[in-house]
Coordinates of C-alpha atoms in Angstrom, one line a residue:
X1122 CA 0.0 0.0 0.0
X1123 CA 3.5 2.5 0.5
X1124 CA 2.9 3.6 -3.2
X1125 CA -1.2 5.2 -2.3
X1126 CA 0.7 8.1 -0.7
X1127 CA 1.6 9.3 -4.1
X1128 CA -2.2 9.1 -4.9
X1129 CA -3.5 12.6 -6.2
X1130 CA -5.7 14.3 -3.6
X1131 CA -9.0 14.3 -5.4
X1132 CA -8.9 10.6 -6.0
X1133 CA -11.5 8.5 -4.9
X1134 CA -12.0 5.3 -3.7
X1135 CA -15.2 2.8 -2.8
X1136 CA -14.5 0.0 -0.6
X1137 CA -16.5 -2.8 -0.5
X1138 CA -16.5 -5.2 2.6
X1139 CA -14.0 -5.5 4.8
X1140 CA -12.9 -1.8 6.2
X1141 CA -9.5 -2.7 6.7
X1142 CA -8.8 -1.6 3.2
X1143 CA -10.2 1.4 4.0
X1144 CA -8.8 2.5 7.2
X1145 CA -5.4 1.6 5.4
X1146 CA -6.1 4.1 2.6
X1147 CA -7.7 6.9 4.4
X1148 CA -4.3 6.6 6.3
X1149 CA -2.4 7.4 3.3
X1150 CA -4.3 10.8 2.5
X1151 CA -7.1 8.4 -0.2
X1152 CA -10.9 9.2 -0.4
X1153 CA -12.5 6.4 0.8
X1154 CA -16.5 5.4 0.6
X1155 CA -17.2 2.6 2.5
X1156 CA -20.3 -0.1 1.5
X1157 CA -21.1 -2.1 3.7
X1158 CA -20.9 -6.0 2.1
X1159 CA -20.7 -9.9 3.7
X1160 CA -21.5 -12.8 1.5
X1161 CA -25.1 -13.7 2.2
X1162 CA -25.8 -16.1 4.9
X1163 CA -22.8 -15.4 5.7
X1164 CA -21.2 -17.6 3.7
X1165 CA -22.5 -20.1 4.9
X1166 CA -23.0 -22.9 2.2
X1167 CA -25.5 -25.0 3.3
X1168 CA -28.0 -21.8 4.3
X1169 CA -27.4 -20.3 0.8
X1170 CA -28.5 -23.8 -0.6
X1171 CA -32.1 -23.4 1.4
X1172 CA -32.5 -19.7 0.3
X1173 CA -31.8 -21.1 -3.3
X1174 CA -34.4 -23.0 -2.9
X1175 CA -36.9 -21.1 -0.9
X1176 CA -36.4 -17.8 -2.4
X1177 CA -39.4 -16.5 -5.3
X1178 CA -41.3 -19.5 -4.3
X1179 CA -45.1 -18.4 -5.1
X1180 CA -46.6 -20.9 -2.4
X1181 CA -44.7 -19.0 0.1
X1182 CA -44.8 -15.5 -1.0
X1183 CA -48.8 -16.2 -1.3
X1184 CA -48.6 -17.3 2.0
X1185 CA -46.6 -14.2 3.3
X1186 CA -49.4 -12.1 1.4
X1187 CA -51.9 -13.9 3.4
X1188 CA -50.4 -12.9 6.4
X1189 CA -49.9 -9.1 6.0
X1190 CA -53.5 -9.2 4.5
X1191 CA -54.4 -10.6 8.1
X1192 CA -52.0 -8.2 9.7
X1193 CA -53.7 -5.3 8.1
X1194 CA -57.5 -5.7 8.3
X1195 CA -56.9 -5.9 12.3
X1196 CA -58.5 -3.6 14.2
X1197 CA -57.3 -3.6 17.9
X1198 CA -59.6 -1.7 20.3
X1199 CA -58.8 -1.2 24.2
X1200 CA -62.5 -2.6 25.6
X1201 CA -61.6 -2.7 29.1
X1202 CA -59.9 -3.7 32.4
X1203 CA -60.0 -7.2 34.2
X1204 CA -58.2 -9.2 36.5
X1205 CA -55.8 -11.7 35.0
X1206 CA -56.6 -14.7 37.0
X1207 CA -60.3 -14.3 35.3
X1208 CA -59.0 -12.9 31.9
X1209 CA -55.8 -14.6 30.6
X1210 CA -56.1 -17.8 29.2
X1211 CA -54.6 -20.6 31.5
X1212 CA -53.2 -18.5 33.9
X1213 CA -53.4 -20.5 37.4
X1214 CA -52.6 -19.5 40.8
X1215 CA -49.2 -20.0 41.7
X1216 CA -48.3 -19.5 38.4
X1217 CA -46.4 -16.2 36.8
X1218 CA -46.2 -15.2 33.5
X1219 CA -43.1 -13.4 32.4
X1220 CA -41.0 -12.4 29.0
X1221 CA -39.5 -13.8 26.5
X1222 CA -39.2 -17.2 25.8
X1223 CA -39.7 -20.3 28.4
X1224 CA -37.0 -20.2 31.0
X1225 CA -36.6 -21.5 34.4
X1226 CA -35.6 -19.9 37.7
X1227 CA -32.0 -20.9 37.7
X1228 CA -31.2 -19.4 34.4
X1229 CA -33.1 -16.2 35.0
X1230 CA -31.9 -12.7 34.3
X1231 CA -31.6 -10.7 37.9
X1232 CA -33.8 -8.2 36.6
X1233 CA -36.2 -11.1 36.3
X1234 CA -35.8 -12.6 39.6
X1235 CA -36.2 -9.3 40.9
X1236 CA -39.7 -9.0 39.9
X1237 CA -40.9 -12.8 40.4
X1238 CA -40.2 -11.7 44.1
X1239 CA -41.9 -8.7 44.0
X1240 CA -44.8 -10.1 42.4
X1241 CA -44.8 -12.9 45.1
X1242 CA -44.9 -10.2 47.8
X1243 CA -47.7 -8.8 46.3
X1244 CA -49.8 -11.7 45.9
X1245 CA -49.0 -12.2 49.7
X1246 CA -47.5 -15.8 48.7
X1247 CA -44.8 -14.5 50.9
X1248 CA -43.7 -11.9 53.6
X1249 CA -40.1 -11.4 52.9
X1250 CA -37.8 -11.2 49.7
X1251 CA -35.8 -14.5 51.4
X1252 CA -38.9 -16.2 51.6
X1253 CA -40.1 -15.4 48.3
X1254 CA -36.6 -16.5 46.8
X1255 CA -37.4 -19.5 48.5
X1256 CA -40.9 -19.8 47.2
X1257 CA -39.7 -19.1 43.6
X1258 CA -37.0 -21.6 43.1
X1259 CA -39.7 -24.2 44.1
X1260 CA -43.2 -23.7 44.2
X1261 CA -44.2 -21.5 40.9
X1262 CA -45.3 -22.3 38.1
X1263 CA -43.3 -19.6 34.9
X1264 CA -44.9 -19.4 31.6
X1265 CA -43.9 -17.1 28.9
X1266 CA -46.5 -14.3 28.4
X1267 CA -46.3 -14.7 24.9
X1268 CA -47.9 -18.5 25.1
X1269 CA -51.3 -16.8 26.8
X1270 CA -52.3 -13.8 24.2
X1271 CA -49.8 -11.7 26.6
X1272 CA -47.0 -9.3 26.7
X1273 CA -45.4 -7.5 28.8
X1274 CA -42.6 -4.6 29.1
X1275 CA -39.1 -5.4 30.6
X1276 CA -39.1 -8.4 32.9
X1277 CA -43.1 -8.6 31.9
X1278 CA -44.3 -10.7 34.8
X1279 CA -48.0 -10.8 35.0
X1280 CA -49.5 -12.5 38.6
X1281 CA -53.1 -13.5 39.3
X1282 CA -53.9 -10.6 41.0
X1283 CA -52.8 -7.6 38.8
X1284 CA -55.5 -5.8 36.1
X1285 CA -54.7 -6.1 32.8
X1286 CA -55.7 -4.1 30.0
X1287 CA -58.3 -6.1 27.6
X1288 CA -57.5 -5.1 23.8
X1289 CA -59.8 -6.7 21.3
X1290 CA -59.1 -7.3 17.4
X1291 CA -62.4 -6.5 16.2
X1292 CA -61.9 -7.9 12.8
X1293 CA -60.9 -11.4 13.9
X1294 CA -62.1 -11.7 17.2
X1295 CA -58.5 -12.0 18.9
X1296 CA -57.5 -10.3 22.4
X1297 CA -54.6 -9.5 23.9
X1298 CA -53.7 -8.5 27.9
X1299 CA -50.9 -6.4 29.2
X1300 CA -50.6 -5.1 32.6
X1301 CA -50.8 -1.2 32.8
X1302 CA -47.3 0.6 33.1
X1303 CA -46.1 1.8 36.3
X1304 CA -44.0 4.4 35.2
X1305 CA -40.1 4.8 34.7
X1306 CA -37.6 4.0 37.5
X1307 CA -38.0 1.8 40.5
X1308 CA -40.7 0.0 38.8
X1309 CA -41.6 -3.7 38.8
X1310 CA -41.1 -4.5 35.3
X1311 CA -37.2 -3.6 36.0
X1312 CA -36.9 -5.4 38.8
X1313 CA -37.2 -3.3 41.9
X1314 CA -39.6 -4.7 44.9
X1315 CA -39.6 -2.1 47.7
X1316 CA -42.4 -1.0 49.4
X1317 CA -42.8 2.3 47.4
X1318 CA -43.1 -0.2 44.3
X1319 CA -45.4 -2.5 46.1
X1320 CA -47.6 0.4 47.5
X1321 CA -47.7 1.5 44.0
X1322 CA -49.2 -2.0 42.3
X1323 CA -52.1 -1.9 44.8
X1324 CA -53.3 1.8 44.3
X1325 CA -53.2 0.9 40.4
X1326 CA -55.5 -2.3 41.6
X1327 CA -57.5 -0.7 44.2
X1328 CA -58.0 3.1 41.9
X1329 CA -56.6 3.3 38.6
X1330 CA -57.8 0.0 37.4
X1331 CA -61.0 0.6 38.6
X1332 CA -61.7 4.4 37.4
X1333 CA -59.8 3.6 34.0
X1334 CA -61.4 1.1 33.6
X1335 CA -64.9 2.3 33.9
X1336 CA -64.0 5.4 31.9
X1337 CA -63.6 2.3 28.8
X1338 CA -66.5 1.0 29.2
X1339 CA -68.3 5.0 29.4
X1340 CA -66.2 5.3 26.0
X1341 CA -67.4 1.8 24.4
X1342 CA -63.8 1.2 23.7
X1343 CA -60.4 2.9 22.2
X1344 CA -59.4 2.6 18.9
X1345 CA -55.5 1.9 19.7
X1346 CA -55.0 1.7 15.9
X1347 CA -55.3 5.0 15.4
X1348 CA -54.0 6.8 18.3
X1349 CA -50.7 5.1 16.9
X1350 CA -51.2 6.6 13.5
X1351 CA -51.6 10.1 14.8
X1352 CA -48.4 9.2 17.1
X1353 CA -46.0 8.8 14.3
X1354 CA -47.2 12.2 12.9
X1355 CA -46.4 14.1 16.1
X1356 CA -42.2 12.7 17.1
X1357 CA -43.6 9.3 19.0
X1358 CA -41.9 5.3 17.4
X1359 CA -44.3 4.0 20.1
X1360 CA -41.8 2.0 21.9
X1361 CA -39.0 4.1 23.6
X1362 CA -41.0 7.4 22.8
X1363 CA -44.6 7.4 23.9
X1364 CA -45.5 11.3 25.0
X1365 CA -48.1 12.0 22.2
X1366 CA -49.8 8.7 22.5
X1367 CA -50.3 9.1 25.9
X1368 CA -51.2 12.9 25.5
X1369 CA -54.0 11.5 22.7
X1370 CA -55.1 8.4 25.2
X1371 CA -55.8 11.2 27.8
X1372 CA -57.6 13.6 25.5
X1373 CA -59.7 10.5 24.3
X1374 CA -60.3 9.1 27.6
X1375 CA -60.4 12.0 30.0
X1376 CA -63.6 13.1 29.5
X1377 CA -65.3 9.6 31.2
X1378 CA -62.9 9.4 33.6
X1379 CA -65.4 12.7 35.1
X1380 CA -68.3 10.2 34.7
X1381 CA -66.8 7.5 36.6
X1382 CA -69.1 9.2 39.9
X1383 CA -65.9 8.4 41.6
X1384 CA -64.5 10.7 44.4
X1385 CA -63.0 13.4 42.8
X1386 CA -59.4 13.0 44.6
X1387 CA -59.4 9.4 43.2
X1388 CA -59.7 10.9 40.1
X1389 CA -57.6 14.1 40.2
X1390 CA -54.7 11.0 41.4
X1391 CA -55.7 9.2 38.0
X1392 CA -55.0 12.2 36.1
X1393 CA -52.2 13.0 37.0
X1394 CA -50.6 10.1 37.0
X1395 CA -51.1 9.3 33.5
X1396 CA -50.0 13.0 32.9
X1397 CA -47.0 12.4 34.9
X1398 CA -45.3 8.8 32.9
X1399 CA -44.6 9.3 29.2
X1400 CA -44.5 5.7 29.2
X1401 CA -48.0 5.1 30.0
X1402 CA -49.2 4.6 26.6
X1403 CA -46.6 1.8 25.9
X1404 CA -48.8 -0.9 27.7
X1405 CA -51.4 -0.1 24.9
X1406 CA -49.6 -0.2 21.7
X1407 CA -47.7 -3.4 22.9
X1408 CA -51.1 -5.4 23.2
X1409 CA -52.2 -3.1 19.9
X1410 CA -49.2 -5.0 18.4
X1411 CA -49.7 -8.1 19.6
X1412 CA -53.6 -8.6 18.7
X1413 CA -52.6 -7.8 15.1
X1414 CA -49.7 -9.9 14.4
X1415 CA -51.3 -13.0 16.4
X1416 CA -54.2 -13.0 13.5
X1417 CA -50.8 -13.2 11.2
X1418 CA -49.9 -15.8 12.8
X1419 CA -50.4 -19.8 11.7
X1420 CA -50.2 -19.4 8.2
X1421 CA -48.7 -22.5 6.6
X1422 CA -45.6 -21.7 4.6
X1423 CA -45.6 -18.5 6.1
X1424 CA -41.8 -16.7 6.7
X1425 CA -43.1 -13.9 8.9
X1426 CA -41.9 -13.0 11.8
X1427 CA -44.9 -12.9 14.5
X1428 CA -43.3 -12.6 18.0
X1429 CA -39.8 -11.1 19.2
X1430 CA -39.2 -11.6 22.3
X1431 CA -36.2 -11.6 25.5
X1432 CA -36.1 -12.3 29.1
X1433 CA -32.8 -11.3 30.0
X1434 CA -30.8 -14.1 29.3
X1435 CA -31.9 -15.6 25.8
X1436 CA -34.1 -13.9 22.8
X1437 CA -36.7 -15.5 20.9
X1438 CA -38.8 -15.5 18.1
X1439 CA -41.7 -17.2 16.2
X1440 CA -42.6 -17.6 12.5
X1441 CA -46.2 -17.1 11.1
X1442 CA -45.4 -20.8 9.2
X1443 CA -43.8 -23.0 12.3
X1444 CA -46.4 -22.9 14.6
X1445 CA -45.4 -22.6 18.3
X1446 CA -42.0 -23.0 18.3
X1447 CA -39.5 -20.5 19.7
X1448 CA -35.7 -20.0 17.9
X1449 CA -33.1 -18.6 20.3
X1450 CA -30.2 -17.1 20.8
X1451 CA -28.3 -14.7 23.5
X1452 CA -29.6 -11.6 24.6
X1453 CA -27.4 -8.9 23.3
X1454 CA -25.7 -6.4 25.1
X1455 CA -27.9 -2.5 24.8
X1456 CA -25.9 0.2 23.9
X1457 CA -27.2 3.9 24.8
X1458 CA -27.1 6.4 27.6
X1459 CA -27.2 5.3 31.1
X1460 CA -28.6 7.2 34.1
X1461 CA -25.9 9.3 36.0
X1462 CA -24.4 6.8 38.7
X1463 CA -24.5 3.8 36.6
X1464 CA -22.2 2.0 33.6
X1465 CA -23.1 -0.4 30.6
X1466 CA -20.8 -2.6 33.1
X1467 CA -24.0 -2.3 35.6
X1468 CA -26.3 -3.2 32.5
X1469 CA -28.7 -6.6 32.4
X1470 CA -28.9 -8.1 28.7
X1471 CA -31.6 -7.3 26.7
X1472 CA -34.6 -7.7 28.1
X1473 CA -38.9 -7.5 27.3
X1474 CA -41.9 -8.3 25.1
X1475 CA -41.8 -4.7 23.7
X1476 CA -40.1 -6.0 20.6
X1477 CA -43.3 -6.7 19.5
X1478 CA -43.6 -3.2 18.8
X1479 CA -40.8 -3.9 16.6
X1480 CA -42.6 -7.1 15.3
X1481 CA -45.3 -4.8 14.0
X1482 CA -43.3 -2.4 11.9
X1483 CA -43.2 0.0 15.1
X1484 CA -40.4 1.0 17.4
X1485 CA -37.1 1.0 15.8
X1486 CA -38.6 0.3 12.4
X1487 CA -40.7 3.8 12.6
X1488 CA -36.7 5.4 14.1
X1489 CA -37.4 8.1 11.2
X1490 CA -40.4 9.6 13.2
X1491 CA -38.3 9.7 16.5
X1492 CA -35.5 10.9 15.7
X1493 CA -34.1 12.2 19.3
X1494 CA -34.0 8.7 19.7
X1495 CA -30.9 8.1 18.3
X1496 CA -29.2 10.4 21.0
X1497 CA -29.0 7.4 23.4
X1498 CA -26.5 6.0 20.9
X1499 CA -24.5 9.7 19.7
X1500 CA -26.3 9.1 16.4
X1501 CA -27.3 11.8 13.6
X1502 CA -30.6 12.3 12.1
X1503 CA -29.7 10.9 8.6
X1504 CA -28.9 7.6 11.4
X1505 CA -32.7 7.7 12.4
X1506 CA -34.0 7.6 8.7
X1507 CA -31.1 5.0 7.3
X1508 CA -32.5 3.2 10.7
X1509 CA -36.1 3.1 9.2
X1510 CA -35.0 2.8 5.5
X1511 CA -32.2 -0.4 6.2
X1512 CA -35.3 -2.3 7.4
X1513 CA -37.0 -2.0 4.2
X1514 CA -34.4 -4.7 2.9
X1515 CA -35.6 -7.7 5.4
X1516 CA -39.7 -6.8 5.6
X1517 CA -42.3 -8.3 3.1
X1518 CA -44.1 -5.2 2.8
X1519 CA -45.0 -2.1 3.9
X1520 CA -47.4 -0.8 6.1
X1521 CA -50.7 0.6 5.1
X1522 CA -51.7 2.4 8.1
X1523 CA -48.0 3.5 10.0
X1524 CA -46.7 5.9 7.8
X1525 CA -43.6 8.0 8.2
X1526 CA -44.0 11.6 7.0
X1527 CA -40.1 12.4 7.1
X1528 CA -39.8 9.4 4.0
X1529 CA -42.9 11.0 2.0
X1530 CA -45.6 9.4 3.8
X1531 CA -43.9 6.1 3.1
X1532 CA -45.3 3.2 5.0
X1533 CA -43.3 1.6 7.8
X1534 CA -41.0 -1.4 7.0
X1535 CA -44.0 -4.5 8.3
X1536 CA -43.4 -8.6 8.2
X1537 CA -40.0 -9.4 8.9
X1538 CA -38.6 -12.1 6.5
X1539 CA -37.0 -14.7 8.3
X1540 CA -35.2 -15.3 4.4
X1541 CA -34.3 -11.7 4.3
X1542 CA -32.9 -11.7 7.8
X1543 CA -30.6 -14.6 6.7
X1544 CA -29.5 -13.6 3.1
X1545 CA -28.5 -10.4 3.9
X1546 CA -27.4 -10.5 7.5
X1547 CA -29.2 -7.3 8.8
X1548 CA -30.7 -7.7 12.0
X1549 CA -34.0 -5.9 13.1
X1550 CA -33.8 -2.7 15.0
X1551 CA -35.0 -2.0 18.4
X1552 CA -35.5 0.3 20.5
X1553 CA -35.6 -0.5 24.6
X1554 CA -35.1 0.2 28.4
X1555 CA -32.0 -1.0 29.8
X1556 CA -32.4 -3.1 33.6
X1557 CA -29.7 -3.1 36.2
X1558 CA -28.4 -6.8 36.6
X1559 CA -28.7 -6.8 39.7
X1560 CA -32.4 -7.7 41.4
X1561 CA -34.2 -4.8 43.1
X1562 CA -32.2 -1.9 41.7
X1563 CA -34.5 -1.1 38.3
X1564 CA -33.9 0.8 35.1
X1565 CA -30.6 2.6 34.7
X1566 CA -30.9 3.5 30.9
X1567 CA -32.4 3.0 27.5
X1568 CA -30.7 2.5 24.2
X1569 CA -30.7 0.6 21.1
X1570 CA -30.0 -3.3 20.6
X1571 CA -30.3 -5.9 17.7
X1572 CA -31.3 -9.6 17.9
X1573 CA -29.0 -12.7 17.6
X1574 CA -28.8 -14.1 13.8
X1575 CA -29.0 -17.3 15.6
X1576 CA -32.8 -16.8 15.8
X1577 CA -33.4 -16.4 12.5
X1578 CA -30.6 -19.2 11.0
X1579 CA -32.3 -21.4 13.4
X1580 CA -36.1 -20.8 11.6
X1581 CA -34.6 -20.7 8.5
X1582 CA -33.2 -24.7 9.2
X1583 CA -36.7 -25.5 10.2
X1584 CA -38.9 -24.0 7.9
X1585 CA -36.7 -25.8 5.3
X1586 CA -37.0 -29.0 7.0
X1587 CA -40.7 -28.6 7.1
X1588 CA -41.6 -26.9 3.7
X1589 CA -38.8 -28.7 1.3

């Protein structure tokens, strides 16, 4: 390389693939554009064989069209409130739902462990975090939220006694149930169980469940699809940014929450709590999500994506086509900005069913509506749209409904190929919360992640084993 240091200034070079090439040149005074290039499958010969034969199939792309078609005529509406021992399916006492994929206590996340025993304490299963460590590692019963029409945020662990928001896909007949959100900080979902976080889960059972949710039923029901439209328009992805959605949930619901004829500090508390957590609208969009893409799921031969999921230790997904399975791999490290007092060392893996925000062509895929967002990583705003636009290369379609103003009123990337994923190696983008390892602590950050390829080699193997 001595003899690029005679190179004329104005020369220009592109590099494609490896940058070593181009660091070397830059060094010796060269114009270098990068392009980012791997072989696909990365070069591995035996996946390249299955996407040779998988790829332009019509049975399957018919299939994939089914399942957007599904995707698209869902209408998720919030109808209510209920408790989830009488609501979710198969929920039984002594039994906790949590996210991500299956997992059992000894493998948990502490994040994870931290909220099993504060959920214990609040079901009164137990009177101290010892004994509820004890309890957990023998006596309950874990099921992934995900396996019961549920999801929920960070650690996501539902108990018998905790209301649940009720969200109904009025075109299929579908529901889905996620607890409401508690706010940011020493909350549940991140793992903290003090008293303040305790005393806080009962007032949202004993007032907020109760006032919000007769202020639903006053309203005969929310249309959650297209709160999240008008979202997008005013700086909200829906997943890590959720201040207009929850600004438009309280102009829409507000009104019967002064109906409710309960007292009027109850409801002066309501109010102001919702006014008081950004976050609160999170809770709806993920069960928005998750009633939509469950109609897309089951199609045979379908390669959609239908479920992303992590409990703090491994991440999971499902395909439309392969029924209930889940395909692992590691949770990944989340880089971003942490709160002051606290490093990435500090940091759980990634953790949450909010990827289904993702799932749906939200979140990270809808970066270019959100662009602040990309703070939490030093990014740019051309980062935020090449977020949005990169995901374009691994979807089947795009979305009818989520469009993106900033890209002409383009529709959001929607139906993550599993094919895609695999031939050209680009990974889903999300957007999340980041846990303290450590049990009882809580959230310490947010940033940006990407799943393991694992997932998706690992569906790819199946599908082809099923379908070829």
């Amino acid at each position: 390389m001595a003899y690029l240091a005679n190179w004329p200034p104005a020369l220009k070079v592109i590099n494609l693939g490896s940058e070593v090439f181009a660091r070397s040149m830059r060094q010796q005074g060269a114009t270098v554009y990068q392009v980012r290039w791997e072989p696909p499958a990365r070069g591995k010969v035996e996946l390249i064989k299955i996407l040779d034969r998988l790829i332009g199939r019509e049975d399957i792309e018919e299939a994939n069209r089914q399942a957007l078609e599904r995707y698209h005529a869902a209408q998720p509406v919030l109808i209510g409130i209920g408790w989830a021992r009488e609501v979710i399916p198969g929920l039984k006492e002594h039994m906790l739902l949590h996210a991500g994929p299956p997992i059992t206590w000894d493998r948990m996340s502490g994040p994870l462990r931290g909220a099993i025993i504060g959920a214990i304490l609040f079901e009164g299963w137990a009177k101290t975090p010892q004994e509820a460590e004890r309890l957990a590692s023998r006596e309950i019963e874990y099921s992934p939220c995900h396996e019961h029409a549920s999801v929920g945020p960070m650690a996501g662990v539902v108990s018998p006694s905790m209301p649940v928001f009720i969200v109904e896909n009025k075109t299929h007949g579908n529901r889905a149930y996620c607890p409401l959100n508690e706010g940011l900080g020493k909350v549940l979902r991140y793992g903290a169980y003090s008293p303040e976080v305790l005393e806080r889960l009962k007032w949202m059972g004993d007032v907020l469940a109760p006032v919000l949710g007769k202020a639903i039923e006053l309203a005969g029901g929310v249309d959650l699809k297209s709160l999240i439209a008008q979202a997008l328009y005013m700086g909200d992805e829906v997943h890590n940014r959720n201040k207009a959605a929850t600004s438009l949930f309280i102009r829409a619901i507000a009104p019967y929450i002064l109906e409710t004829g309960y007292p009027l500090s109850d409801l002066r508390r309501v109010l102001e709590f919702m006014n008081g957590n950004d976050h609160f609208f999170l809770n709806l969009s993920m069960p928005a999500a998750k009633a939509m893409l469950e109609a897309a799921h089951g199609i045979p031969k379908s390669t959609i994506v239908t479920v992303m999921s992590r409990n703090g230790t491994e991440f999971g997904i499902k395909v439309s086509g392969l029924g209930d399975r889940w395909f692992t791999g590691p949770a990944q490290r989340v880089k971003g900005l942490y709160f002051p007092g606290f490093t990435e060392e500090e940091a759980n893996p990634d953790i949450g069913d909010s990827a289904i925000t993702e799932t749906a062509g939200l979140g990270g895929f809808a970066m270019a509506a959100a662009i602040p967002i990309v703070q939490f990583v030093g990014g740019t705003p051309e980062d935020a749209l090449e977020f949005s636009r990169r995901m374009y290369s691994i979807t089947a379609g795009e979305n009818r409904f989520f469009t993106l103003p900033v890209l002409g009123f383009r529709g959001t990337a929607t139906g993550i190929d599993i094919r895609k994923v695999v031939e050209t190696g680009i990974l889903p983008q999300i957007n999340t919360g980041i846990a303290h390892k450590e049990p009882g602590i809580g959230q310490v950050g947010a940033g940006l992640v990407n799943p393991p390829w694992e997932c998706f080699e690992k569906a790819l193997l199946a599908f082809a084993e099923q379908y070829t």
